Structures are given as C-alpha cells and as structure tokens.
mmCIF file with all atom_site columns, C-alpha atoms in Angstrom:
data_model
loop_
_atom_site.group_PDB
_atom_site.id
_atom_site.type_symbol
_atom_site.label_atom_id
_atom_site.label_alt_id
_atom_site.label_comp_id
_atom_site.label_asym_id
_atom_site.label_entity_id
_atom_site.label_seq_id
_atom_site.pdbx_PDB_ins_code
_atom_site.Cartn_x
_atom_site.Cartn_y
_atom_site.Cartn_z
_atom_site.occupancy
_atom_site.B_iso_or_equiv
_atom_site.pdbx_formal_charge
_atom_site.auth_seq_id
_atom_site.auth_comp_id
_atom_site.auth_asym_id
_atom_site.auth_atom_id
_atom_site.pdbx_PDB_model_num
ATOM 1   C CA . MET A 1 1   ? -42.018 -5.728  -14.847 1.00 0.00 ? 1176 MET A CA 1
ATOM 2   C CA . PRO A 1 2   ? -40.982 -3.610  -12.264 1.00 0.00 ? 1177 PRO A CA 1
ATOM 3   C CA . PRO A 1 3   ? -44.233 -2.145  -10.600 1.00 0.00 ? 1178 PRO A CA 1
ATOM 4   C CA . VAL A 1 4   ? -44.767 1.745   -11.702 1.00 0.00 ? 1179 VAL A CA 1
ATOM 5   C CA . ILE A 1 5   ? -44.506 3.970   -8.828  1.00 0.00 ? 1180 ILE A CA 1
ATOM 6   C CA . ASN A 1 6   ? -46.046 7.644   -9.284  1.00 0.00 ? 1181 ASN A CA 1
ATOM 7   C CA . GLY A 1 7   ? -45.478 11.085  -8.073  1.00 0.00 ? 1182 GLY A CA 1
ATOM 8   C CA . SER A 1 8   ? -41.953 9.556   -6.377  1.00 0.00 ? 1183 SER A CA 1
ATOM 9   C CA . SER A 1 9   ? -38.740 10.245  -7.398  1.00 0.00 ? 1184 SER A CA 1
ATOM 10  C CA . ILE A 1 10  ? -36.106 8.021   -6.567  1.00 0.00 ? 1185 ILE A CA 1
ATOM 11  C CA . SER A 1 11  ? -32.672 8.769   -7.425  1.00 0.00 ? 1186 SER A CA 1
ATOM 12  C CA . LEU A 1 12  ? -29.614 6.022   -7.801  1.00 0.00 ? 1187 LEU A CA 1
ATOM 13  C CA . ALA A 1 13  ? -26.812 8.694   -6.656  1.00 0.00 ? 1188 ALA A CA 1
ATOM 14  C CA . PRO A 1 14  ? -26.029 7.038   -3.544  1.00 0.00 ? 1189 PRO A CA 1
ATOM 15  C CA . ILE A 1 15  ? -25.466 3.675   -5.161  1.00 0.00 ? 1190 ILE A CA 1
ATOM 16  C CA . ILE A 1 16  ? -22.331 3.671   -4.779  1.00 0.00 ? 1191 ILE A CA 1
ATOM 17  C CA . GLU A 1 17  ? -20.571 0.448   -7.262  1.00 0.00 ? 1192 GLU A CA 1
ATOM 18  C CA . GLU A 1 18  ? -18.149 -1.468  -3.813  1.00 0.00 ? 1193 GLU A CA 1
ATOM 19  C CA . GLU A 1 19  ? -15.862 -1.449  -6.828  1.00 0.00 ? 1194 GLU A CA 1
ATOM 20  C CA . ASP A 1 20  ? -15.523 2.341   -6.753  1.00 0.00 ? 1195 ASP A CA 1
ATOM 21  C CA . VAL A 1 21  ? -15.083 2.335   -3.356  1.00 0.00 ? 1196 VAL A CA 1
ATOM 22  C CA . GLU A 1 22  ? -12.148 -0.698  -3.101  1.00 0.00 ? 1197 GLU A CA 1
ATOM 23  C CA . SER A 1 23  ? -10.724 1.656   -6.269  1.00 0.00 ? 1198 SER A CA 1
ATOM 24  C CA . ARG A 1 24  ? -10.578 4.507   -3.826  1.00 0.00 ? 1199 ARG A CA 1
ATOM 25  C CA . GLU A 1 25  ? -8.728  2.777   -0.680  1.00 0.00 ? 1200 GLU A CA 1
ATOM 26  C CA . ALA A 1 26  ? -6.653  1.185   -3.219  1.00 0.00 ? 1201 ALA A CA 1
ATOM 27  C CA . GLY A 1 27  ? -5.484  4.452   -4.255  1.00 0.00 ? 1202 GLY A CA 1
ATOM 28  C CA . LEU A 1 28  ? -5.512  6.109   -1.302  1.00 0.00 ? 1203 LEU A CA 1
ATOM 29  C CA . VAL A 1 29  ? -3.383  3.004   0.295   1.00 0.00 ? 1204 VAL A CA 1
ATOM 30  C CA . MET A 1 30  ? -0.780  3.766   -2.804  1.00 0.00 ? 1205 MET A CA 1
ATOM 31  C CA . LYS A 1 31  ? -0.831  7.485   -2.795  1.00 0.00 ? 1206 LYS A CA 1
ATOM 32  C CA . LYS A 1 32  ? 0.280   6.864   1.172   1.00 0.00 ? 1207 LYS A CA 1
ATOM 33  C CA . LEU A 1 33  ? 2.898   4.283   -0.054  1.00 0.00 ? 1208 LEU A CA 1
ATOM 34  C CA . LYS A 1 34  ? 4.269   6.664   -2.317  1.00 0.00 ? 1209 LYS A CA 1
ATOM 35  C CA . SER A 1 35  ? 5.000   9.282   0.034   1.00 0.00 ? 1210 SER A CA 1
ATOM 36  C CA . VAL A 1 36  ? 6.782   7.023   2.139   1.00 0.00 ? 1211 VAL A CA 1
ATOM 37  C CA . LEU A 1 37  ? 8.755   5.399   -0.176  1.00 0.00 ? 1212 LEU A CA 1
ATOM 38  C CA . TYR A 1 38  ? 10.387  8.462   -1.420  1.00 0.00 ? 1213 TYR A CA 1
ATOM 39  C CA . ARG A 1 39  ? 10.957  9.886   1.803   1.00 0.00 ? 1214 ARG A CA 1
ATOM 40  C CA . GLY A 1 40  ? 12.410  6.305   2.879   1.00 0.00 ? 1215 GLY A CA 1
ATOM 41  C CA . VAL A 1 41  ? 14.397  6.611   -0.468  1.00 0.00 ? 1216 VAL A CA 1
ATOM 42  C CA . GLU A 1 42  ? 15.593  10.539  0.342   1.00 0.00 ? 1217 GLU A CA 1
ATOM 43  C CA . ARG A 1 43  ? 16.199  9.781   4.070   1.00 0.00 ? 1218 ARG A CA 1
ATOM 44  C CA . TYR A 1 44  ? 18.123  6.441   4.303   1.00 0.00 ? 1219 TYR A CA 1
ATOM 45  C CA . LEU A 1 45  ? 19.484  5.964   0.728   1.00 0.00 ? 1220 LEU A CA 1
ATOM 46  C CA . THR A 1 46  ? 22.183  8.592   -2.004  1.00 0.00 ? 1221 THR A CA 1
ATOM 47  C CA . CYS A 1 47  ? 20.575  8.397   -5.259  1.00 0.00 ? 1222 CYS A CA 1
ATOM 48  C CA . GLU A 1 48  ? 18.552  10.776  -6.446  1.00 0.00 ? 1223 GLU A CA 1
ATOM 49  C CA . ASN A 1 49  ? 16.093  9.130   -8.721  1.00 0.00 ? 1224 ASN A CA 1
ATOM 50  C CA . VAL A 1 50  ? 13.560  6.430   -7.922  1.00 0.00 ? 1225 VAL A CA 1
ATOM 51  C CA . ILE A 1 51  ? 12.126  4.288   -11.049 1.00 0.00 ? 1226 ILE A CA 1
ATOM 52  C CA . LEU A 1 52  ? 9.244   1.796   -9.695  1.00 0.00 ? 1227 LEU A CA 1
ATOM 53  C CA . PRO A 1 53  ? 7.324   -0.260  -12.430 1.00 0.00 ? 1228 PRO A CA 1
ATOM 54  C CA . ARG A 1 54  ? 3.973   1.312   -13.160 1.00 0.00 ? 1229 ARG A CA 1
ATOM 55  C CA . ASN A 1 55  ? 1.576   -1.089  -11.822 1.00 0.00 ? 1230 ASN A CA 1
ATOM 56  C CA . THR A 1 56  ? 3.760   -2.574  -7.978  1.00 0.00 ? 1231 THR A CA 1
ATOM 57  C CA . LEU A 1 57  ? 2.345   0.313   -5.307  1.00 0.00 ? 1232 LEU A CA 1
ATOM 58  C CA . ARG A 1 58  ? -1.688  -0.538  -7.049  1.00 0.00 ? 1233 ARG A CA 1
ATOM 59  C CA . ARG A 1 59  ? -0.979  -4.462  -6.473  1.00 0.00 ? 1234 ARG A CA 1
ATOM 60  C CA . ALA A 1 60  ? 0.237   -3.556  -3.322  1.00 0.00 ? 1235 ALA A CA 1
ATOM 61  C CA . ALA A 1 61  ? -1.780  -1.839  -2.413  1.00 0.00 ? 1236 ALA A CA 1
ATOM 62  C CA . LEU A 1 62  ? -5.091  -4.236  -3.006  1.00 0.00 ? 1237 LEU A CA 1
ATOM 63  C CA . ASP A 1 63  ? -2.768  -6.480  -1.507  1.00 0.00 ? 1238 ASP A CA 1
ATOM 64  C CA . ILE A 1 64  ? -3.035  -4.599  1.879   1.00 0.00 ? 1239 ILE A CA 1
ATOM 65  C CA . LEU A 1 65  ? -6.481  -4.141  2.121   1.00 0.00 ? 1240 LEU A CA 1
ATOM 66  C CA . ASP A 1 66  ? -7.311  -7.330  1.641   1.00 0.00 ? 1241 ASP A CA 1
ATOM 67  C CA . LEU A 1 67  ? -4.868  -8.511  3.957   1.00 0.00 ? 1242 LEU A CA 1
ATOM 68  C CA . SER A 1 68  ? -5.978  -5.770  6.906   1.00 0.00 ? 1243 SER A CA 1
ATOM 69  C CA . SER A 1 69  ? -9.639  -6.812  5.621   1.00 0.00 ? 1244 SER A CA 1
ATOM 70  C CA . ARG A 1 70  ? -9.319  -10.608 7.166   1.00 0.00 ? 1245 ARG A CA 1
ATOM 71  C CA . HIS A 1 71  ? -8.757  -8.915  10.646  1.00 0.00 ? 1246 HIS A CA 1
ATOM 72  C CA . SER A 1 72  ? -11.681 -7.549  12.432  1.00 0.00 ? 1247 SER A CA 1
ATOM 73  C CA . SER A 1 73  ? -9.944  -4.376  13.059  1.00 0.00 ? 1248 SER A CA 1
ATOM 74  C CA . GLY A 1 74  ? -9.719  -4.012  9.019   1.00 0.00 ? 1249 GLY A CA 1
ATOM 75  C CA . LEU A 1 75  ? -6.947  -1.334  7.894   1.00 0.00 ? 1250 LEU A CA 1
ATOM 76  C CA . ARG A 1 76  ? -7.219  1.059   11.032  1.00 0.00 ? 1251 ARG A CA 1
ATOM 77  C CA . GLY A 1 77  ? -5.430  -1.357  13.199  1.00 0.00 ? 1252 GLY A CA 1
ATOM 78  C CA . THR A 1 78  ? -3.007  -2.497  11.097  1.00 0.00 ? 1253 THR A CA 1
ATOM 79  C CA . LEU A 1 79  ? 1.015   -1.088  11.047  1.00 0.00 ? 1254 LEU A CA 1
ATOM 80  C CA . ILE A 1 80  ? 2.188   -1.647  7.305   1.00 0.00 ? 1255 ILE A CA 1
ATOM 81  C CA . ASP A 1 81  ? 6.462   -2.086  7.331   1.00 0.00 ? 1256 ASP A CA 1
ATOM 82  C CA . LEU A 1 82  ? 7.728   -1.081  4.098   1.00 0.00 ? 1257 LEU A CA 1
ATOM 83  C CA . TYR A 1 83  ? 11.422  -2.797  3.285   1.00 0.00 ? 1258 TYR A CA 1
ATOM 84  C CA . LEU A 1 84  ? 14.001  -2.476  0.484   1.00 0.00 ? 1259 LEU A CA 1
ATOM 85  C CA . GLU A 1 85  ? 15.837  -5.305  -0.437  1.00 0.00 ? 1260 GLU A CA 1
ATOM 86  C CA . ASP A 1 86  ? 19.262  -5.211  -2.184  1.00 0.00 ? 1261 ASP A CA 1
ATOM 87  C CA . ASN A 1 87  ? 21.587  -8.425  -2.517  1.00 0.00 ? 1262 ASN A CA 1
ATOM 88  C CA . GLY A 1 88  ? 19.869  -10.066 0.414   1.00 0.00 ? 1263 GLY A CA 1
ATOM 89  C CA . LYS A 1 89  ? 19.652  -7.642  2.834   1.00 0.00 ? 1264 LYS A CA 1
ATOM 90  C CA . SER A 1 90  ? 16.649  -6.109  3.979   1.00 0.00 ? 1265 SER A CA 1
ATOM 91  C CA . LYS A 1 91  ? 16.335  -2.306  5.247   1.00 0.00 ? 1266 LYS A CA 1
ATOM 92  C CA . ARG A 1 92  ? 13.097  -0.474  6.497   1.00 0.00 ? 1267 ARG A CA 1
ATOM 93  C CA . LEU A 1 93  ? 12.206  2.429   4.625   1.00 0.00 ? 1268 LEU A CA 1
ATOM 94  C CA . ALA A 1 94  ? 8.589   3.838   6.236   1.00 0.00 ? 1269 ALA A CA 1
ATOM 95  C CA . GLN A 1 95  ? 6.367   2.436   8.787   1.00 0.00 ? 1270 GLN A CA 1
ATOM 96  C CA . VAL A 1 96  ? 2.820   3.597   8.914   1.00 0.00 ? 1271 VAL A CA 1
ATOM 97  C CA . VAL A 1 97  ? 0.076   3.407   10.561  1.00 0.00 ? 1272 VAL A CA 1
ATOM 98  C CA . ALA A 1 98  ? -3.023  4.290   9.300   1.00 0.00 ? 1273 ALA A CA 1
ATOM 99  C CA . ASP A 1 99  ? -4.568  5.533   12.841  1.00 0.00 ? 1274 ASP A CA 1
ATOM 100 C CA . PRO A 1 100 ? -2.259  6.424   15.288  1.00 0.00 ? 1275 PRO A CA 1
ATOM 101 C CA . ARG A 1 101 ? -5.226  6.011   18.602  1.00 0.00 ? 1276 ARG A CA 1
ATOM 102 C CA . ARG A 1 102 ? -5.867  2.637   17.942  1.00 0.00 ? 1277 ARG A CA 1
ATOM 103 C CA . THR A 1 103 ? -2.762  -0.409  19.123  1.00 0.00 ? 1278 THR A CA 1
ATOM 104 C CA . PRO A 1 104 ? -2.115  -2.235  15.717  1.00 0.00 ? 1279 PRO A CA 1
ATOM 105 C CA . LYS A 1 105 ? -3.799  -5.799  15.838  1.00 0.00 ? 1280 LYS A CA 1
ATOM 106 C CA . THR A 1 106 ? -2.480  -7.077  12.100  1.00 0.00 ? 1281 THR A CA 1
ATOM 107 C CA . ILE A 1 107 ? 1.182   -5.709  11.017  1.00 0.00 ? 1282 ILE A CA 1
ATOM 108 C CA . ILE A 1 108 ? 1.620   -6.116  7.218   1.00 0.00 ? 1283 ILE A CA 1
ATOM 109 C CA . GLU A 1 109 ? 5.212   -6.690  5.876   1.00 0.00 ? 1284 GLU A CA 1
ATOM 110 C CA . LEU A 1 110 ? 5.798   -4.824  2.247   1.00 0.00 ? 1285 LEU A CA 1
ATOM 111 C CA . THR A 1 111 ? 9.463   -6.009  0.697   1.00 0.00 ? 1286 THR A CA 1
ATOM 112 C CA . LEU A 1 112 ? 10.686  -4.455  -2.703  1.00 0.00 ? 1287 LEU A CA 1
ATOM 113 C CA . TYR A 1 113 ? 13.477  -5.231  -4.768  1.00 0.00 ? 1288 TYR A CA 1
ATOM 114 C CA . ARG A 1 114 ? 15.666  -3.625  -6.169  1.00 0.00 ? 1289 ARG A CA 1
ATOM 115 C CA . ASP A 1 115 ? 16.451  -4.626  -9.470  1.00 0.00 ? 1290 ASP A CA 1
ATOM 116 C CA . ALA A 1 116 ? 20.127  -5.360  -11.045 1.00 0.00 ? 1291 ALA A CA 1
ATOM 117 C CA . ALA A 1 117 ? 19.354  -2.017  -13.715 1.00 0.00 ? 1292 ALA A CA 1
ATOM 118 C CA . SER A 1 118 ? 20.146  0.238   -10.744 1.00 0.00 ? 1293 SER A CA 1
ATOM 119 C CA . ASP A 1 119 ? 23.263  2.634   -9.911  1.00 0.00 ? 1294 ASP A CA 1
ATOM 120 C CA . ASP A 1 120 ? 24.205  5.041   -7.640  1.00 0.00 ? 1295 ASP A CA 1
ATOM 121 C CA . ARG A 1 121 ? 21.863  7.647   -8.676  1.00 0.00 ? 1296 ARG A CA 1
ATOM 122 C CA . THR A 1 122 ? 18.763  5.709   -9.874  1.00 0.00 ? 1297 THR A CA 1
ATOM 123 C CA . LEU A 1 123 ? 17.144  3.257   -7.264  1.00 0.00 ? 1298 LEU A CA 1
ATOM 124 C CA . GLN A 1 124 ? 15.195  1.024   -9.549  1.00 0.00 ? 1299 GLN A CA 1
ATOM 125 C CA . LEU A 1 125 ? 12.713  -1.126  -8.259  1.00 0.00 ? 1300 LEU A CA 1
ATOM 126 C CA . HIS A 1 126 ? 11.839  -4.657  -9.836  1.00 0.00 ? 1301 HIS A CA 1
ATOM 127 C CA . SER A 1 127 ? 8.199   -5.223  -10.272 1.00 0.00 ? 1302 SER A CA 1
ATOM 128 C CA . SER A 1 128 ? 7.545   -8.035  -7.606  1.00 0.00 ? 1303 SER A CA 1
ATOM 129 C CA . TYR A 1 129 ? 7.034   -8.036  -4.156  1.00 0.00 ? 1304 TYR A CA 1
ATOM 130 C CA . ALA A 1 130 ? 7.340   -9.657  -1.208  1.00 0.00 ? 1305 ALA A CA 1
ATOM 131 C CA . ILE A 1 131 ? 3.828   -9.357  1.052   1.00 0.00 ? 1306 ILE A CA 1
ATOM 132 C CA . LYS A 1 132 ? 3.639   -11.118 4.832   1.00 0.00 ? 1307 LYS A CA 1
ATOM 133 C CA . ARG A 1 133 ? 0.791   -10.779 7.031   1.00 0.00 ? 1308 ARG A CA 1
ATOM 134 C CA . LEU A 1 134 ? 1.488   -11.069 11.014  1.00 0.00 ? 1309 LEU A CA 1
ATOM 135 C CA . CYS A 1 135 ? -1.304  -10.949 14.196  1.00 0.00 ? 1310 CYS A CA 1
ATOM 136 C CA . LYS A 1 136 ? -0.746  -9.469  16.938  1.00 0.00 ? 1311 LYS A CA 1
ATOM 137 C CA . PRO A 1 137 ? -2.499  -11.260 19.733  1.00 0.00 ? 1312 PRO A CA 1
#
C-alpha cells in the first residue's frame, strides 16, 4: 500500500506520456511535410490537386523521427529531402532543415510515388514510400 502524505498536494499535471510527446512531434513533422509537399507540387508540377492516402505522411513522420533519433544530433541535425518518383524518374520537390543554425549530420531521403491513377490535373500518390538515412562524417 502506498504511503499516505498528509498536508501535501501532489499534482500529476506535469507528467506527460512519452507517446503523447512522440505524437505531437510526429504531428509537427507531418504538418511540415504536407506544407513542403504542396509547395513543391505548386512550384514544379502543373497539376491542380494532390490526393494523398490518409496515413502516409503520418507513417513517414514517425519513420523520420525514428531514423533521426539514431544520431546524437537528433531531428535538429537532420536534413530531409522530399522526392517524387514518376515512371522511374525521381524529382526533388523540397528540402527541409529542422534547425538552419546547425550543420546537418543526418540526411533522410523520403521518396513518394505517383500512382498510376494520376492524370494531368490530379497528382495521386501511392500509400507506399521509400525512406533512407545517410550519415555525414
């Protein structure tokens, strides 16, 4: 039985579950990926709409967090290159630097795939993607 503490108030408010922190971080990474994806599409492609399967960017964000955590500089020392692959040709749409004051030690390449259902007006992306991590010396 836990000890009883009289006359003291204990607040559990500052206790944050690790999963909640990870979920918030993933949400921020996902939001940034979505933003640069749409800007890259606007800048480099002529389509009017982008269709992305529901959890694709969330899964990619979690993978980015996992891969970046394997280096001591973490996400802040990571550069993310976002590519679109279409018929075997890859085009870089965007580059994300988490902390521009740091020299990136980790490069993560995220490649999204154009779905065959795409047409000239609508870019439909496949739910799968490729991701790889490269470390700078």
